[in-house]
CSV table of C-alpha atoms in Angstrom, one decimal:
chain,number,residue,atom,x,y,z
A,1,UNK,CA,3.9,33.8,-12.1
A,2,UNK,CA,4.1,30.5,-13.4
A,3,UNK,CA,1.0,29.5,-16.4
A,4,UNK,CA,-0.6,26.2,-17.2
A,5,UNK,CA,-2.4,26.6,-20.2
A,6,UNK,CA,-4.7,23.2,-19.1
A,7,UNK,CA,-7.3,23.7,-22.6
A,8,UNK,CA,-8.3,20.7,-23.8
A,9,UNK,CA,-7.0,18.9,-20.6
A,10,UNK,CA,-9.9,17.3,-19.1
A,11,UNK,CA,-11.0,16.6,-15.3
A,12,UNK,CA,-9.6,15.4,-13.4
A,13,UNK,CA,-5.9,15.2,-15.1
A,14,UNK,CA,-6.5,19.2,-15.4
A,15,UNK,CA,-6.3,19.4,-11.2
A,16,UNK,CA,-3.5,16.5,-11.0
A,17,UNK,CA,-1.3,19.0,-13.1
A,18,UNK,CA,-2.6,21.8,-11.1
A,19,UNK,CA,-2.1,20.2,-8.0
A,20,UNK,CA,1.7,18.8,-8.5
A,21,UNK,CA,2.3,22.6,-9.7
A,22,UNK,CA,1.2,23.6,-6.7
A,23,UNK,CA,3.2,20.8,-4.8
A,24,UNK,CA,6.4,22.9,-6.1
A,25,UNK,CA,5.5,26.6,-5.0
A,26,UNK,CA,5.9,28.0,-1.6
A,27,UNK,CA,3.1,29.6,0.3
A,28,UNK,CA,1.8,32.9,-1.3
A,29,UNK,CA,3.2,32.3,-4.5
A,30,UNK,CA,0.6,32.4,-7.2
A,31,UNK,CA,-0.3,30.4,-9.9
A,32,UNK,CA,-2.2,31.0,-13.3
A,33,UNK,CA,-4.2,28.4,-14.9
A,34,UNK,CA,-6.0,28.9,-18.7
A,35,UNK,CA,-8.9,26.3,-18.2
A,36,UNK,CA,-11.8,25.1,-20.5
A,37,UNK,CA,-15.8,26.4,-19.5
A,38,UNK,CA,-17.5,23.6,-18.6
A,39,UNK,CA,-16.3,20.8,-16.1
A,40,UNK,CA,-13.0,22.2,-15.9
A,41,UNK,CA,-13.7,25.9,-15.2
A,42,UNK,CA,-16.2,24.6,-12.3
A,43,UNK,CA,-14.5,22.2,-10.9
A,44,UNK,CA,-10.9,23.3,-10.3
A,45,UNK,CA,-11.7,26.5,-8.9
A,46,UNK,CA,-13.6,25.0,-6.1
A,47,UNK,CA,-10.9,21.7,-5.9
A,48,UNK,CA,-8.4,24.5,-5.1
A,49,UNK,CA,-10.5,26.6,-2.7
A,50,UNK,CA,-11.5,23.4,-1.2
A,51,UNK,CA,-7.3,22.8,-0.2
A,52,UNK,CA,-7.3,26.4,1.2
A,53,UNK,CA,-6.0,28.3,-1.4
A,54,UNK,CA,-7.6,31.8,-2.3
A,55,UNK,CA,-9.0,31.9,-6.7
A,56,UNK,CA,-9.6,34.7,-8.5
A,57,UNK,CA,-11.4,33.6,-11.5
A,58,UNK,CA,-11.1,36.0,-15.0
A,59,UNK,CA,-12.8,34.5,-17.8
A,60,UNK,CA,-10.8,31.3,-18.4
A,61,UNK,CA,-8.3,32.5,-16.7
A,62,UNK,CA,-8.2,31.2,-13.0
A,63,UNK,CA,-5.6,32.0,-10.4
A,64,UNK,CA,-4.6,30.5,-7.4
A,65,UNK,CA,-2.5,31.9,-4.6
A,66,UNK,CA,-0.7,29.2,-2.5
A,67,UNK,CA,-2.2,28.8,1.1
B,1,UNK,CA,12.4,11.5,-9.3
B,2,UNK,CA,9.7,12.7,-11.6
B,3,UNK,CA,6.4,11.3,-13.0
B,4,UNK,CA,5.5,10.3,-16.6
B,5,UNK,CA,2.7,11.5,-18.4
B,6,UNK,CA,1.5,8.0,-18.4
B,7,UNK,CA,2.3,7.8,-15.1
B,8,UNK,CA,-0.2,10.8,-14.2
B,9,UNK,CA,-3.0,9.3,-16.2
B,10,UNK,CA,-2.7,6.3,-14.8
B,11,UNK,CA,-2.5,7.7,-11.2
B,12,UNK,CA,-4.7,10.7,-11.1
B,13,UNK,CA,-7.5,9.4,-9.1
B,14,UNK,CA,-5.5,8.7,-5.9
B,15,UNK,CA,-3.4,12.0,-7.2
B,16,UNK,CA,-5.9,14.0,-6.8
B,17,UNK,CA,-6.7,12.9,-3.0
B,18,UNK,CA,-6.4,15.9,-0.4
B,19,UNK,CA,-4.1,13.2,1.4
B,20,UNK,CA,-2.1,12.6,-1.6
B,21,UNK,CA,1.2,14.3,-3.6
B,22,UNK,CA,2.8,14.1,-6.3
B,23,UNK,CA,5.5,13.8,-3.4
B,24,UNK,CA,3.6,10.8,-1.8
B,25,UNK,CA,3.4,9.2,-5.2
B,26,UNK,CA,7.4,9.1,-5.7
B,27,UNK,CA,7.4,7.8,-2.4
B,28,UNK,CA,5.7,4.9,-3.2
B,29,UNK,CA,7.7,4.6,-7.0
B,30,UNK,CA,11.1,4.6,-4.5
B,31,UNK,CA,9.6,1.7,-2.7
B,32,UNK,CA,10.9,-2.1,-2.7
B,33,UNK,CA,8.0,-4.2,-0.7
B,34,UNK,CA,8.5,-7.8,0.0
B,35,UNK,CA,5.3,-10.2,-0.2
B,36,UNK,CA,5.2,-13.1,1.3
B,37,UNK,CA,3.3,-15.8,0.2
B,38,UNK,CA,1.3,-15.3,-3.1
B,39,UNK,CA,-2.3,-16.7,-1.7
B,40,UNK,CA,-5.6,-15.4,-0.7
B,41,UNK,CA,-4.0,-12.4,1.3
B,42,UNK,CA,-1.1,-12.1,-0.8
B,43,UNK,CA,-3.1,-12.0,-4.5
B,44,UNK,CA,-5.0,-8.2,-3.1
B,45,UNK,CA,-1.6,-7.0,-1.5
B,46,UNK,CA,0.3,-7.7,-4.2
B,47,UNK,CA,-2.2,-6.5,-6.8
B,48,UNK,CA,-3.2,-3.3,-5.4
B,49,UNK,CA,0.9,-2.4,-4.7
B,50,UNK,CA,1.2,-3.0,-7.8
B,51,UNK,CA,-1.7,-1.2,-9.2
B,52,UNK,CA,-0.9,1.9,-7.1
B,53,UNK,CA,2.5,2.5,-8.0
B,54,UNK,CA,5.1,0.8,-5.7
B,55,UNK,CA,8.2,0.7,-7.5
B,56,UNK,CA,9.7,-2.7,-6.9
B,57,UNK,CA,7.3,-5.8,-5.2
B,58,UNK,CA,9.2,-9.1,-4.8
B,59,UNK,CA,6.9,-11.8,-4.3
B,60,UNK,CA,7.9,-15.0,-2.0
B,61,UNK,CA,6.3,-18.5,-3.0
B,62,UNK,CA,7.6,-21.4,-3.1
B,63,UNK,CA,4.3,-23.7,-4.1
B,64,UNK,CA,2.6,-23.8,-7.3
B,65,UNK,CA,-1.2,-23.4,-8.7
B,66,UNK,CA,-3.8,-25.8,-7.5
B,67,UNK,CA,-7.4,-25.8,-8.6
B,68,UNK,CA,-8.5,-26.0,-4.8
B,69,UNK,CA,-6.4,-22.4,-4.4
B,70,UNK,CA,-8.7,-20.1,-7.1
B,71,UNK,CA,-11.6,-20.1,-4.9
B,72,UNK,CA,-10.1,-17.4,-2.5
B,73,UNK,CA,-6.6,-16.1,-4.4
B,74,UNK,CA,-7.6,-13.8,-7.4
B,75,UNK,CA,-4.1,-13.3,-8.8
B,76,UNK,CA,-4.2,-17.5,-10.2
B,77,UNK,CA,-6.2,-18.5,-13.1
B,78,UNK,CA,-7.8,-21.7,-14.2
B,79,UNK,CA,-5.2,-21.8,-17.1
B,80,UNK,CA,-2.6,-20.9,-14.4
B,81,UNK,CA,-2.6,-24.6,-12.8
B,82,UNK,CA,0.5,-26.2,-12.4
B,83,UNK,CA,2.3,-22.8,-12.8
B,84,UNK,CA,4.8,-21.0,-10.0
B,85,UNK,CA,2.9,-19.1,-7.8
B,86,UNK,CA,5.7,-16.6,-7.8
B,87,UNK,CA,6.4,-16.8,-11.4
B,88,UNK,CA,2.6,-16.1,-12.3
B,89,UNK,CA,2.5,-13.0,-10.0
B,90,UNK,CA,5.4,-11.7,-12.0
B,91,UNK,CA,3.5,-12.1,-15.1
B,92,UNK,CA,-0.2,-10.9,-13.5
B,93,UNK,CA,1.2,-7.7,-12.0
B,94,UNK,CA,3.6,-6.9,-14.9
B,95,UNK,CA,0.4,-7.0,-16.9
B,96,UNK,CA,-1.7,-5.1,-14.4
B,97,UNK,CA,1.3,-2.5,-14.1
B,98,UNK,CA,4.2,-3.0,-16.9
B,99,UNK,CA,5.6,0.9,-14.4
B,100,UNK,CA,6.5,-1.5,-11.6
B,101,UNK,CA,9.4,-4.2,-11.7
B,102,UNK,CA,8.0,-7.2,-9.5
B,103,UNK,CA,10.6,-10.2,-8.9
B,104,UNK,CA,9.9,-13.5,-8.2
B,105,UNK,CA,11.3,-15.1,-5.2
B,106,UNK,CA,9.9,-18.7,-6.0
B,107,UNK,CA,11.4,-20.7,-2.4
B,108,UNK,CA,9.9,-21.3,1.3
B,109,UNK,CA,10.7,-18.2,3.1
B,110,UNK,CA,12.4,-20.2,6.2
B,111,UNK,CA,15.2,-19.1,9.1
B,112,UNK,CA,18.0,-19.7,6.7
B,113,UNK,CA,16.7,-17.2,4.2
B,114,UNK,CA,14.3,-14.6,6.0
B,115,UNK,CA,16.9,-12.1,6.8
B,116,UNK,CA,18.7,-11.8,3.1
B,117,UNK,CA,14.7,-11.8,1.3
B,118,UNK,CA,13.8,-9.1,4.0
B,119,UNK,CA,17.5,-6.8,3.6
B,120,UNK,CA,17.3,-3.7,1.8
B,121,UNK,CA,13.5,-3.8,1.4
B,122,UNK,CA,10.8,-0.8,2.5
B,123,UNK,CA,8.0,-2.5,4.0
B,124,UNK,CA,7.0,-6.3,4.3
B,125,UNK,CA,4.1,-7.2,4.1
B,126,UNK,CA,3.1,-10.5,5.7
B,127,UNK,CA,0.8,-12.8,3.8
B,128,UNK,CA,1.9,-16.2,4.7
B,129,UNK,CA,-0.4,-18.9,5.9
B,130,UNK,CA,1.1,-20.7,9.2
B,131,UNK,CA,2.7,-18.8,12.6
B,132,UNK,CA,6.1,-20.3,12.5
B,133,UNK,CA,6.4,-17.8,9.2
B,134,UNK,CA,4.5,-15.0,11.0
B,135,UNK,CA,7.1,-15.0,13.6
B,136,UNK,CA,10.2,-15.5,11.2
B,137,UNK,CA,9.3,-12.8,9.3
B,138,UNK,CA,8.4,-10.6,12.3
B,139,UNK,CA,11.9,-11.1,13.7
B,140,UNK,CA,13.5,-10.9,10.2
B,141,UNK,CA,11.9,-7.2,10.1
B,142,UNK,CA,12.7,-6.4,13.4
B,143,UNK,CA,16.2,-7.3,12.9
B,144,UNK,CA,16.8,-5.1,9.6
B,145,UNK,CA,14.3,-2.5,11.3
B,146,UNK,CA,11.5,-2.9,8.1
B,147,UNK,CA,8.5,-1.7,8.4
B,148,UNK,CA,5.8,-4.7,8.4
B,149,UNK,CA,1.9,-5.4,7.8
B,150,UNK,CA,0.5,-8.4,9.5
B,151,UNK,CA,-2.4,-10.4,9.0
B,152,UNK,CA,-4.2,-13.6,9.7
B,153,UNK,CA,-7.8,-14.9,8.4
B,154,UNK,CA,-9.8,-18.0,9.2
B,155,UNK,CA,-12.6,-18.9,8.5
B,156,UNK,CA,-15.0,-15.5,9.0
B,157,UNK,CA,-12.4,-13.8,11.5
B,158,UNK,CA,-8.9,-12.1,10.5
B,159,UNK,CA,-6.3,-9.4,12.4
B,160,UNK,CA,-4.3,-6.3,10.9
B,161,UNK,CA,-2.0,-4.7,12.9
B,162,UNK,CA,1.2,-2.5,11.4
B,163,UNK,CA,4.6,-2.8,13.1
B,164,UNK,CA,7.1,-0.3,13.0
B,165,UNK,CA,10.2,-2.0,14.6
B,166,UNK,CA,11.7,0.1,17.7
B,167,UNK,CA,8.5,2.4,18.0
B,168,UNK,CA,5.8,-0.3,18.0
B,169,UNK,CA,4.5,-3.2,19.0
B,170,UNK,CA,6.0,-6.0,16.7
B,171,UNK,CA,4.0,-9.0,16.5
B,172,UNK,CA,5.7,-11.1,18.7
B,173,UNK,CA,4.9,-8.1,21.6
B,174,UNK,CA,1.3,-8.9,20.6
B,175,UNK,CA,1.6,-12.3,20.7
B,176,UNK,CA,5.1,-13.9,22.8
B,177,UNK,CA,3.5,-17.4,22.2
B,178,UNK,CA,2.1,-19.1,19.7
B,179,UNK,CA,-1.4,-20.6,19.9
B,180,UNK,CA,-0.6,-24.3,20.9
B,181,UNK,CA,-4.3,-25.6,19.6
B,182,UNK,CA,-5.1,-23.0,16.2
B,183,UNK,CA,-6.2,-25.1,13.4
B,184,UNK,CA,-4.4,-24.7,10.1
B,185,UNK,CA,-6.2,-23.2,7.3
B,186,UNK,CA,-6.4,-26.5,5.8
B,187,UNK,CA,-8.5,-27.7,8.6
B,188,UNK,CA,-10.8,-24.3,9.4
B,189,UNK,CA,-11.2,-23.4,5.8
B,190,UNK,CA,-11.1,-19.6,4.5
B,191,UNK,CA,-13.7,-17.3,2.5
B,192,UNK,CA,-12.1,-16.3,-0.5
B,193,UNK,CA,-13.8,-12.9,0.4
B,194,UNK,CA,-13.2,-12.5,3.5
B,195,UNK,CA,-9.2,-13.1,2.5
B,196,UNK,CA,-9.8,-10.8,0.2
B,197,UNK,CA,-11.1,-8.4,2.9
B,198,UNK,CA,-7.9,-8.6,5.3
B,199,UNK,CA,-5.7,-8.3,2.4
B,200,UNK,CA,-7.0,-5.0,1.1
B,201,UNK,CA,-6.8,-3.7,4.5
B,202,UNK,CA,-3.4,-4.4,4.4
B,203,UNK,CA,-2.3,-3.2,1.6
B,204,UNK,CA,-4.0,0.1,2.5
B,205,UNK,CA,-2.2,0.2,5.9
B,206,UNK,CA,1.4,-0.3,3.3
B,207,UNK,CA,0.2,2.2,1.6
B,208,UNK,CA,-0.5,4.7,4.5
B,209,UNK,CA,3.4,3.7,5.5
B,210,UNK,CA,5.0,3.6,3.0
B,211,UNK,CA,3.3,7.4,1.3
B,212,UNK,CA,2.5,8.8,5.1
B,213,UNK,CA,-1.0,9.6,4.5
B,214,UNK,CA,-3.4,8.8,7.3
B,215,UNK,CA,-2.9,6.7,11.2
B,216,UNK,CA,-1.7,3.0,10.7
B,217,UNK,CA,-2.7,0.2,12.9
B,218,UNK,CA,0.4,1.0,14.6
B,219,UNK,CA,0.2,-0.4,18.6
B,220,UNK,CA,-3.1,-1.5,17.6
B,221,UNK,CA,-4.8,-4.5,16.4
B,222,UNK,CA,-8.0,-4.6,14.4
B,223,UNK,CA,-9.7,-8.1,14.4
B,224,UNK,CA,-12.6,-7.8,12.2
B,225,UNK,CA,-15.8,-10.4,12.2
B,226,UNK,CA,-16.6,-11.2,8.7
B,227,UNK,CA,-19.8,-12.8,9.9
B,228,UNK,CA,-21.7,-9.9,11.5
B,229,UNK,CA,-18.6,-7.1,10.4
B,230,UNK,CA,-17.7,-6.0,13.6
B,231,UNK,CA,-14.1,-4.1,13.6
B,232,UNK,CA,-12.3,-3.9,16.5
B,233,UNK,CA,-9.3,-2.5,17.8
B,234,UNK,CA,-7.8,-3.7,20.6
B,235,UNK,CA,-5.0,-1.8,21.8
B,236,UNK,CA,-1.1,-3.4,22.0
B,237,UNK,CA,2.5,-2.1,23.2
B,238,UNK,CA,5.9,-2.9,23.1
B,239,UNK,CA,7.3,-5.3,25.8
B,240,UNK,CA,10.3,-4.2,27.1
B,241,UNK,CA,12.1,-7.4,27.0
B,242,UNK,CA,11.1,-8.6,23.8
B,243,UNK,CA,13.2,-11.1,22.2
B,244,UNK,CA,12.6,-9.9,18.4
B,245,UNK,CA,12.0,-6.1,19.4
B,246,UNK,CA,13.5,-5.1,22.4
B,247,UNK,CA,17.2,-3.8,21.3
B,248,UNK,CA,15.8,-2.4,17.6
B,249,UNK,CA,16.6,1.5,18.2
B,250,UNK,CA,13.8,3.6,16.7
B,251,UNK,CA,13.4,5.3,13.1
B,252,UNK,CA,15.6,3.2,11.7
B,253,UNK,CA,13.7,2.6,8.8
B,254,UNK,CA,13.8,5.2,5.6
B,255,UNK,CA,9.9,5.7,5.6
């Protein structure tokens, strides 16, 4: 599972790496992002689940399986 | 083909669009898009192309900066008087976007010339100011099978419509004839606003070809009535014997 340690990336250049990440993986592939509280940790999470994908949220540690 | 960091940045709010990629963003970095005519459609084109990431924008013009031209074409300055048009969109957009290479093409775009400006480019987009043009560059297209955005504005009333050659209605399906009585800008008189109005519908409806996202104006044609801003689409189609048209097989162009 690929990791994209996004701390200290703020919104939204957090989902744009997210996103292009994504862009790369084939469907069901999952990936891990490490994601500031705040903004980032509520926005991303819902940006993602917004495009389909399912989130599992742990902490800081947010991951997203590719719809 | 892969984005800078700086390229992200500058980017990321059209990036992050559902209807946008990373892939759609390339797509628009591999594009070469021919402007004609530097003006009051061709200043918004040209400026948001350039300011959304088309690779390479050549802009045709052969005329220069007059103080009667700022009131409607954003891309000239009051210092800019006297200068190129073409040359000073070179400098504007370079400044705007120093990612995109722009290249002046600082002559009349005429029936000598309209085929080798229009080879080996994208999309054209159509910002020129009189109908012999409008037609030249509509069967320049058609014959190298370019995608093309048209437009026209006078006074409070303009048209958009997008052409793909071979699957659409080109312009000259729209319109065989030319309008033996339409007054010349000159005469009717344009809104800078207004201009400004057409021309960023335009460049959205390159954008949308040139990246895929969304429906273009293809086989349609949206006049729009600055004065009470009605939009309407009126419906075109191919003619089957169309002299600029007709013959161009379909898909032939890489987008």
């Amino acid at each position: 599972m690929t990791t994209l340690d996004l701390t200290g990336v703020l919104c939204p250049m957090n989902w744009v790496r997210a996103r292009l990440e994504l862009e790369r993986m084939r469907p069901g592939e999952r990936l891990e992002l490490v994601l500031d509280p705040g903004e980032a940790l509520e926005s991303v999470p819902r940006s993602a689940r917004d495009e389909g994908h399912r989130v599992t949220v742990d902490g800081r540690h947010v991951t997203i399986e590719k719809a | 083909m892969t984005l800078s960091d700086e390229e992200l940045e500058r980017y990321s709010r059209q990036l992050v669009l559902p209807e946008w990629s990373g892939a759609a963003q390339e797509r628009l970095k591999e594009a070469s898009v021919i402007v004609v005519g530097a003006g009051a459609l061709g200043s918004p084109v040209a400026t948001y192309l350039a300011a959304a990431g088309v690779g390479q924008i050549g802009v045709v013009d052969e005329d220069v900066v007059e103080l009667s031209n700022l009131a409607r074409q954003p891309l000239h300055f009051t210092p800019d008087i006297g200068l190129p048009k073409a040359g000073n969109a070179v400098v504007k957009l370079s400044a705007l976007n120093p990612e995109v290479q722009v290249d002046q093409y600082p002559v009349r775009l005429e029936a000598g010339n309209a085929e080798a400006i229009v080879m080996g480019a994208t999309l054209v987009v159509d910002c020129s100011d009189s109908f012999d043009t409008r037609y030249l560059v509509n069967d320049a297209c058609c014959a190298q099978g370019v995608a093309l955005v048209e437009a026209g504005v006078l006074g409070f009333a303009g048209l958009v419509m997008s052409i793909r050659p071979g699957e659409s209605a080109c312009y000259r399906c729209a319109f065989p004839t030319q309008p033996v009585d339409a007054p010349s800008c000159r005469e009717a008189g344009v809104l800078g606003a207004m201009a400004g109005l057409v021309g960023t519908i335009q460049a959205l409806e390159a954008i949308k070809l040139l990246t895929g996202a969304g429906e273009p104006l293809l086989d349609t044609i949206l006049q729009i009535d600055g004065a009470t801003m009605a939009f309407t689409r009126v419906a075109t189609e191919r003619i089957s014997d169309c002299p600029a048209c007709a013959r161009v097989p379909a898909a032939s162009q890489s987008s």
